[in-house]
């Protein structure tokens, strides 16, 4: 029995994005919905078929499958589907079949497009396109929550000035916030202590409450940098506490503003190039988290952020190589220091270990090994000091296996391609991401091209590499949710590295192999695959959009952790995302899974 107009109105009013529509807009939309009742096991549409509209489940359950029949989702009441094809070209991008008796509400394409054109909430919910981002951060428009120090020094009002001064000195800061619980009561600065205590002849046991500025001017985390600048200039103050609901959550100082403006990748590269010791370099690389926060807050695309952060690692590596040669003397034969992993792909974030190798000239003899062992030790130890921790799998130039003449490296690749056992697949995956960093770059000439050509011609090797690429799967749960980690420290969280970006990295590597593409960066590989026809235009664009969303979600997560004073990682709780963010992130994972399925079945992604 069809639902009446009143019931339809009540139902849509509880479903996003219709709940965000103006009452009259929703009322006018009701007649456009067509009701469709299907028995269990009936096809709703099949891949490539023109869509009758946007589908919304009123009751029942629907299986959504990809082009190879692999299940993507099991949908229930209040779930929409079909929007991906409607937004693109009007043709179904998946297949859908009822699992049980089901009632659907179908919004015809014309009405769906009209809503997309006129209702921002609808466009935001269903449109997969990412908005354009500004090219660089601007201090005046950056939110205060990005600028502030999230854990200011606090003391209760009765604290003696002497004790507060000692705390300020030990932390190398110039102010203390006076609080009762979390509530801000006042602020005292070095100037207050100097002028009121030392200059005014007060006892060092004077409580802070007697010298503090009570009820100081504050700003909320949502304020922007220009608010801070204007307040400081107008009121001639150098410290602005940040409060939310009366509670202290941070503080912004003139030093924070200066640091924000000075923290650029170019500045860090310049300082690294002049550093005299690994310890001095470490003081520079310690500012990378702040750089990441600044770059993310400025709206830079993920591939720009990771490229700039990787440039710093490259500079640190080359500086350490120069230090090593200054200590050891000129190398006995030419060498090439190459990076693999995320540094090789220019995709480093706030969490990076080191992956590197040494390729030596074929004139190398074993009596020269001590020189290169010492060089590798100096550089890998220095990188570890700088925060690029030792590779857990010892994929480092300090491991003799990865410090070999060019002829041995050619033999490695030939053997891995000829006998693609599991270890060979893993090693080949890592080594296909090699990128020269320092030394004699000509040692890399032809190695990549020749290896790709040999690998692409070996169908068994390609098949094994495809199989290897399927080992990292997007974290999709069938019931329109996520498959989170089930136990341990990161229970109920998503691994945005191994189940997020790595599946796309693996796909990019497979496309590069299939097309003998020389690009190493993942996004560049996907673009090259589209340009050469290895990946279809429509499927490739879907994958690029999905990759962008996953990678940017990962960087946003790391930036939030850094702003909160925590070390960044790759583990995100879905509950920390809004419904809108969860929906789009899951859609991105669906795209990646579909591409994996297509590659696994020996197909390109059909548009």
JSON list of C-alpha atoms in Angstrom, two decimals, residues 454-579:
[
{"chain": "A", "resi": 454, "resn": "UNK", "atom": "CA", "xyz": [60.87, -6.45, -18.51]},
{"chain": "A", "resi": 455, "resn": "UNK", "atom": "CA", "xyz": [58.20, -6.55, -15.81]},
{"chain": "A", "resi": 456, "resn": "UNK", "atom": "CA", "xyz": [55.37, -5.47, -18.11]},
{"chain": "A", "resi": 457, "resn": "UNK", "atom": "CA", "xyz": [56.22, -8.28, -20.56]},
{"chain": "A", "resi": 458, "resn": "UNK", "atom": "CA", "xyz": [56.02, -10.97, -17.86]},
{"chain": "A", "resi": 459, "resn": "UNK", "atom": "CA", "xyz": [52.32, -11.70, -17.50]},
{"chain": "A", "resi": 460, "resn": "UNK", "atom": "CA", "xyz": [52.90, -14.00, -14.52]},
{"chain": "A", "resi": 461, "resn": "UNK", "atom": "CA", "xyz": [54.76, -11.28, -12.65]},
{"chain": "A", "resi": 462, "resn": "UNK", "atom": "CA", "xyz": [52.06, -8.73, -13.47]},
{"chain": "A", "resi": 463, "resn": "UNK", "atom": "CA", "xyz": [49.39, -11.12, -12.20]},
{"chain": "A", "resi": 464, "resn": "UNK", "atom": "CA", "xyz": [51.30, -11.62, -8.95]},
{"chain": "A", "resi": 465, "resn": "UNK", "atom": "CA", "xyz": [51.74, -7.87, -8.52]},
{"chain": "A", "resi": 466, "resn": "UNK", "atom": "CA", "xyz": [48.01, -7.39, -9.01]},
{"chain": "A", "resi": 467, "resn": "UNK", "atom": "CA", "xyz": [47.34, -10.08, -6.41]},
{"chain": "A", "resi": 468, "resn": "UNK", "atom": "CA", "xyz": [49.76, -8.35, -4.04]},
{"chain": "A", "resi": 469, "resn": "UNK", "atom": "CA", "xyz": [47.92, -5.06, -4.58]},
{"chain": "A", "resi": 470, "resn": "UNK", "atom": "CA", "xyz": [44.68, -6.66, -3.37]},
{"chain": "A", "resi": 471, "resn": "UNK", "atom": "CA", "xyz": [46.07, -7.36, 0.10]},
{"chain": "A", "resi": 472, "resn": "UNK", "atom": "CA", "xyz": [45.27, -3.88, 1.38]},
{"chain": "A", "resi": 473, "resn": "UNK", "atom": "CA", "xyz": [41.53, -3.37, 1.18]},
{"chain": "A", "resi": 474, "resn": "UNK", "atom": "CA", "xyz": [39.36, -0.34, 1.95]},
{"chain": "A", "resi": 475, "resn": "UNK", "atom": "CA", "xyz": [37.64, -0.58, 5.37]},
{"chain": "A", "resi": 476, "resn": "UNK", "atom": "CA", "xyz": [34.10, -1.14, 4.15]},
{"chain": "A", "resi": 477, "resn": "UNK", "atom": "CA", "xyz": [31.36, -2.71, 6.23]},
{"chain": "A", "resi": 478, "resn": "UNK", "atom": "CA", "xyz": [28.34, -4.00, 4.36]},
{"chain": "A", "resi": 479, "resn": "UNK", "atom": "CA", "xyz": [25.73, -2.15, 6.39]},
{"chain": "A", "resi": 480, "resn": "UNK", "atom": "CA", "xyz": [26.55, 1.30, 5.01]},
{"chain": "A", "resi": 481, "resn": "UNK", "atom": "CA", "xyz": [29.36, 1.65, 7.53]},
{"chain": "A", "resi": 482, "resn": "UNK", "atom": "CA", "xyz": [33.05, 1.03, 8.07]},
{"chain": "A", "resi": 483, "resn": "UNK", "atom": "CA", "xyz": [35.02, -2.07, 9.01]},
{"chain": "A", "resi": 484, "resn": "UNK", "atom": "CA", "xyz": [37.03, -0.63, 11.87]},
{"chain": "A", "resi": 485, "resn": "UNK", "atom": "CA", "xyz": [39.93, -2.25, 13.72]},
{"chain": "A", "resi": 486, "resn": "UNK", "atom": "CA", "xyz": [38.44, -4.87, 16.06]},
{"chain": "A", "resi": 487, "resn": "UNK", "atom": "CA", "xyz": [40.88, -4.97, 18.96]},
{"chain": "A", "resi": 488, "resn": "UNK", "atom": "CA", "xyz": [44.02, -3.48, 20.46]},
{"chain": "A", "resi": 489, "resn": "UNK", "atom": "CA", "xyz": [45.17, 0.09, 20.91]},
{"chain": "A", "resi": 490, "resn": "UNK", "atom": "CA", "xyz": [43.28, 1.35, 17.86]},
{"chain": "A", "resi": 491, "resn": "UNK", "atom": "CA", "xyz": [40.02, -0.56, 18.35]},
{"chain": "A", "resi": 492, "resn": "UNK", "atom": "CA", "xyz": [37.03, 1.00, 16.53]},
{"chain": "A", "resi": 493, "resn": "UNK", "atom": "CA", "xyz": [39.29, 3.19, 14.40]},
{"chain": "A", "resi": 494, "resn": "UNK", "atom": "CA", "xyz": [40.17, 3.33, 10.70]},
{"chain": "A", "resi": 495, "resn": "UNK", "atom": "CA", "xyz": [43.74, 2.92, 9.50]},
{"chain": "A", "resi": 496, "resn": "UNK", "atom": "CA", "xyz": [43.89, 5.73, 6.94]},
{"chain": "A", "resi": 497, "resn": "UNK", "atom": "CA", "xyz": [47.31, 4.59, 5.77]},
{"chain": "A", "resi": 498, "resn": "UNK", "atom": "CA", "xyz": [47.15, 0.83, 5.19]},
{"chain": "A", "resi": 499, "resn": "UNK", "atom": "CA", "xyz": [43.41, 0.70, 4.42]},
{"chain": "A", "resi": 500, "resn": "UNK", "atom": "CA", "xyz": [43.09, 4.21, 3.04]},
{"chain": "A", "resi": 501, "resn": "UNK", "atom": "CA", "xyz": [45.89, 5.59, 0.88]},
{"chain": "A", "resi": 502, "resn": "UNK", "atom": "CA", "xyz": [47.92, 2.37, 0.44]},
{"chain": "A", "resi": 503, "resn": "UNK", "atom": "CA", "xyz": [45.24, 0.60, -1.66]},
{"chain": "A", "resi": 504, "resn": "UNK", "atom": "CA", "xyz": [45.38, 3.56, -4.08]},
{"chain": "A", "resi": 505, "resn": "UNK", "atom": "CA", "xyz": [49.20, 3.58, -3.99]},
{"chain": "A", "resi": 506, "resn": "UNK", "atom": "CA", "xyz": [49.11, -0.12, -4.91]},
{"chain": "A", "resi": 507, "resn": "UNK", "atom": "CA", "xyz": [46.69, 0.51, -7.77]},
{"chain": "A", "resi": 508, "resn": "UNK", "atom": "CA", "xyz": [48.86, 3.35, -9.08]},
{"chain": "A", "resi": 509, "resn": "UNK", "atom": "CA", "xyz": [51.87, 1.04, -9.07]},
{"chain": "A", "resi": 510, "resn": "UNK", "atom": "CA", "xyz": [49.95, -1.63, -11.01]},
{"chain": "A", "resi": 511, "resn": "UNK", "atom": "CA", "xyz": [48.83, 0.92, -13.62]},
{"chain": "A", "resi": 512, "resn": "UNK", "atom": "CA", "xyz": [52.43, 2.13, -13.94]},
{"chain": "A", "resi": 513, "resn": "UNK", "atom": "CA", "xyz": [53.55, -1.46, -14.47]},
{"chain": "A", "resi": 514, "resn": "UNK", "atom": "CA", "xyz": [50.84, -2.18, -17.04]},
{"chain": "A", "resi": 515, "resn": "UNK", "atom": "CA", "xyz": [51.61, 0.97, -19.00]},
{"chain": "A", "resi": 516, "resn": "UNK", "atom": "CA", "xyz": [55.40, 1.09, -18.40]},
{"chain": "A", "resi": 517, "resn": "UNK", "atom": "CA", "xyz": [54.83, 4.53, -16.87]},
{"chain": "A", "resi": 518, "resn": "UNK", "atom": "CA", "xyz": [57.88, 6.13, -15.27]},
{"chain": "A", "resi": 519, "resn": "UNK", "atom": "CA", "xyz": [56.06, 8.43, -12.81]},
{"chain": "A", "resi": 520, "resn": "UNK", "atom": "CA", "xyz": [56.66, 7.51, -9.17]},
{"chain": "A", "resi": 521, "resn": "UNK", "atom": "CA", "xyz": [54.22, 9.80, -7.33]},
{"chain": "A", "resi": 522, "resn": "UNK", "atom": "CA", "xyz": [50.81, 8.11, -6.93]},
{"chain": "A", "resi": 523, "resn": "UNK", "atom": "CA", "xyz": [48.69, 10.95, -8.25]},
{"chain": "A", "resi": 524, "resn": "UNK", "atom": "CA", "xyz": [51.07, 11.43, -11.18]},
{"chain": "A", "resi": 525, "resn": "UNK", "atom": "CA", "xyz": [50.78, 7.71, -11.92]},
{"chain": "A", "resi": 526, "resn": "UNK", "atom": "CA", "xyz": [46.98, 7.89, -11.98]},
{"chain": "A", "resi": 527, "resn": "UNK", "atom": "CA", "xyz": [47.03, 10.93, -14.26]},
{"chain": "A", "resi": 528, "resn": "UNK", "atom": "CA", "xyz": [49.52, 9.21, -16.59]},
{"chain": "A", "resi": 529, "resn": "UNK", "atom": "CA", "xyz": [47.36, 6.06, -16.62]},
{"chain": "A", "resi": 530, "resn": "UNK", "atom": "CA", "xyz": [44.38, 8.15, -17.70]},
{"chain": "A", "resi": 531, "resn": "UNK", "atom": "CA", "xyz": [46.42, 9.99, -20.30]},
{"chain": "A", "resi": 532, "resn": "UNK", "atom": "CA", "xyz": [47.71, 6.77, -21.89]},
{"chain": "A", "resi": 533, "resn": "UNK", "atom": "CA", "xyz": [44.42, 4.89, -21.78]},
{"chain": "A", "resi": 534, "resn": "UNK", "atom": "CA", "xyz": [45.50, 2.36, -19.14]},
{"chain": "A", "resi": 535, "resn": "UNK", "atom": "CA", "xyz": [42.66, 3.78, -17.04]},
{"chain": "A", "resi": 536, "resn": "UNK", "atom": "CA", "xyz": [39.46, 5.19, -18.52]},
{"chain": "A", "resi": 537, "resn": "UNK", "atom": "CA", "xyz": [38.75, 8.90, -18.21]},
{"chain": "A", "resi": 538, "resn": "UNK", "atom": "CA", "xyz": [35.61, 8.46, -16.11]},
{"chain": "A", "resi": 539, "resn": "UNK", "atom": "CA", "xyz": [36.95, 5.68, -13.91]},
{"chain": "A", "resi": 540, "resn": "UNK", "atom": "CA", "xyz": [40.25, 7.46, -13.50]},
{"chain": "A", "resi": 541, "resn": "UNK", "atom": "CA", "xyz": [38.59, 10.71, -12.45]},
{"chain": "A", "resi": 542, "resn": "UNK", "atom": "CA", "xyz": [36.51, 8.83, -9.88]},
{"chain": "A", "resi": 543, "resn": "UNK", "atom": "CA", "xyz": [39.68, 7.29, -8.48]},
{"chain": "A", "resi": 544, "resn": "UNK", "atom": "CA", "xyz": [41.50, 10.63, -8.39]},
{"chain": "A", "resi": 545, "resn": "UNK", "atom": "CA", "xyz": [38.59, 12.22, -6.52]},
{"chain": "A", "resi": 546, "resn": "UNK", "atom": "CA", "xyz": [38.46, 9.29, -4.09]},
{"chain": "A", "resi": 547, "resn": "UNK", "atom": "CA", "xyz": [42.22, 9.42, -3.49]},
{"chain": "A", "resi": 548, "resn": "UNK", "atom": "CA", "xyz": [42.11, 13.17, -2.91]},
{"chain": "A", "resi": 549, "resn": "UNK", "atom": "CA", "xyz": [39.37, 12.82, -0.31]},
{"chain": "A", "resi": 550, "resn": "UNK", "atom": "CA", "xyz": [41.07, 9.95, 1.56]},
{"chain": "A", "resi": 551, "resn": "UNK", "atom": "CA", "xyz": [44.49, 11.64, 1.54]},
{"chain": "A", "resi": 552, "resn": "UNK", "atom": "CA", "xyz": [43.09, 14.99, 2.66]},
{"chain": "A", "resi": 553, "resn": "UNK", "atom": "CA", "xyz": [41.07, 13.34, 5.42]},
{"chain": "A", "resi": 554, "resn": "UNK", "atom": "CA", "xyz": [44.30, 11.78, 6.64]},
{"chain": "A", "resi": 555, "resn": "UNK", "atom": "CA", "xyz": [46.15, 15.11, 6.64]},
{"chain": "A", "resi": 556, "resn": "UNK", "atom": "CA", "xyz": [43.24, 16.92, 8.32]},
{"chain": "A", "resi": 557, "resn": "UNK", "atom": "CA", "xyz": [43.28, 14.26, 11.04]},
{"chain": "A", "resi": 558, "resn": "UNK", "atom": "CA", "xyz": [47.02, 14.65, 11.60]},
{"chain": "A", "resi": 559, "resn": "UNK", "atom": "CA", "xyz": [46.72, 18.44, 11.71]},
{"chain": "A", "resi": 560, "resn": "UNK", "atom": "CA", "xyz": [44.00, 18.21, 14.37]},
{"chain": "A", "resi": 561, "resn": "UNK", "atom": "CA", "xyz": [46.20, 15.91, 16.47]},
{"chain": "A", "resi": 562, "resn": "UNK", "atom": "CA", "xyz": [49.16, 18.28, 16.23]},
{"chain": "A", "resi": 563, "resn": "UNK", "atom": "CA", "xyz": [47.02, 21.29, 17.19]},
{"chain": "A", "resi": 564, "resn": "UNK", "atom": "CA", "xyz": [45.83, 19.33, 20.23]},
{"chain": "A", "resi": 565, "resn": "UNK", "atom": "CA", "xyz": [49.45, 18.78, 21.28]},
{"chain": "A", "resi": 566, "resn": "UNK", "atom": "CA", "xyz": [49.54, 15.10, 20.31]},
{"chain": "A", "resi": 567, "resn": "UNK", "atom": "CA", "xyz": [51.84, 13.16, 18.01]},
{"chain": "A", "resi": 568, "resn": "UNK", "atom": "CA", "xyz": [50.21, 12.60, 14.60]},
{"chain": "A", "resi": 569, "resn": "UNK", "atom": "CA", "xyz": [49.19, 9.12, 13.49]},
{"chain": "A", "resi": 570, "resn": "UNK", "atom": "CA", "xyz": [47.02, 7.45, 10.85]},
{"chain": "A", "resi": 571, "resn": "UNK", "atom": "CA", "xyz": [44.19, 6.17, 13.05]},
{"chain": "A", "resi": 572, "resn": "UNK", "atom": "CA", "xyz": [40.82, 7.92, 12.87]},
{"chain": "A", "resi": 573, "resn": "UNK", "atom": "CA", "xyz": [37.62, 7.13, 14.74]},
{"chain": "A", "resi": 574, "resn": "UNK", "atom": "CA", "xyz": [34.60, 7.44, 12.39]},
{"chain": "A", "resi": 575, "resn": "UNK", "atom": "CA", "xyz": [32.72, 9.05, 15.29]},
{"chain": "A", "resi": 576, "resn": "UNK", "atom": "CA", "xyz": [35.07, 12.04, 14.97]},
{"chain": "A", "resi": 577, "resn": "UNK", "atom": "CA", "xyz": [33.60, 12.77, 11.53]},
{"chain": "A", "resi": 578, "resn": "UNK", "atom": "CA", "xyz": [30.27, 14.36, 10.71]},
{"chain": "A", "resi": 579, "resn": "UNK", "atom": "CA", "xyz": [27.56, 12.33, 8.96]}
]
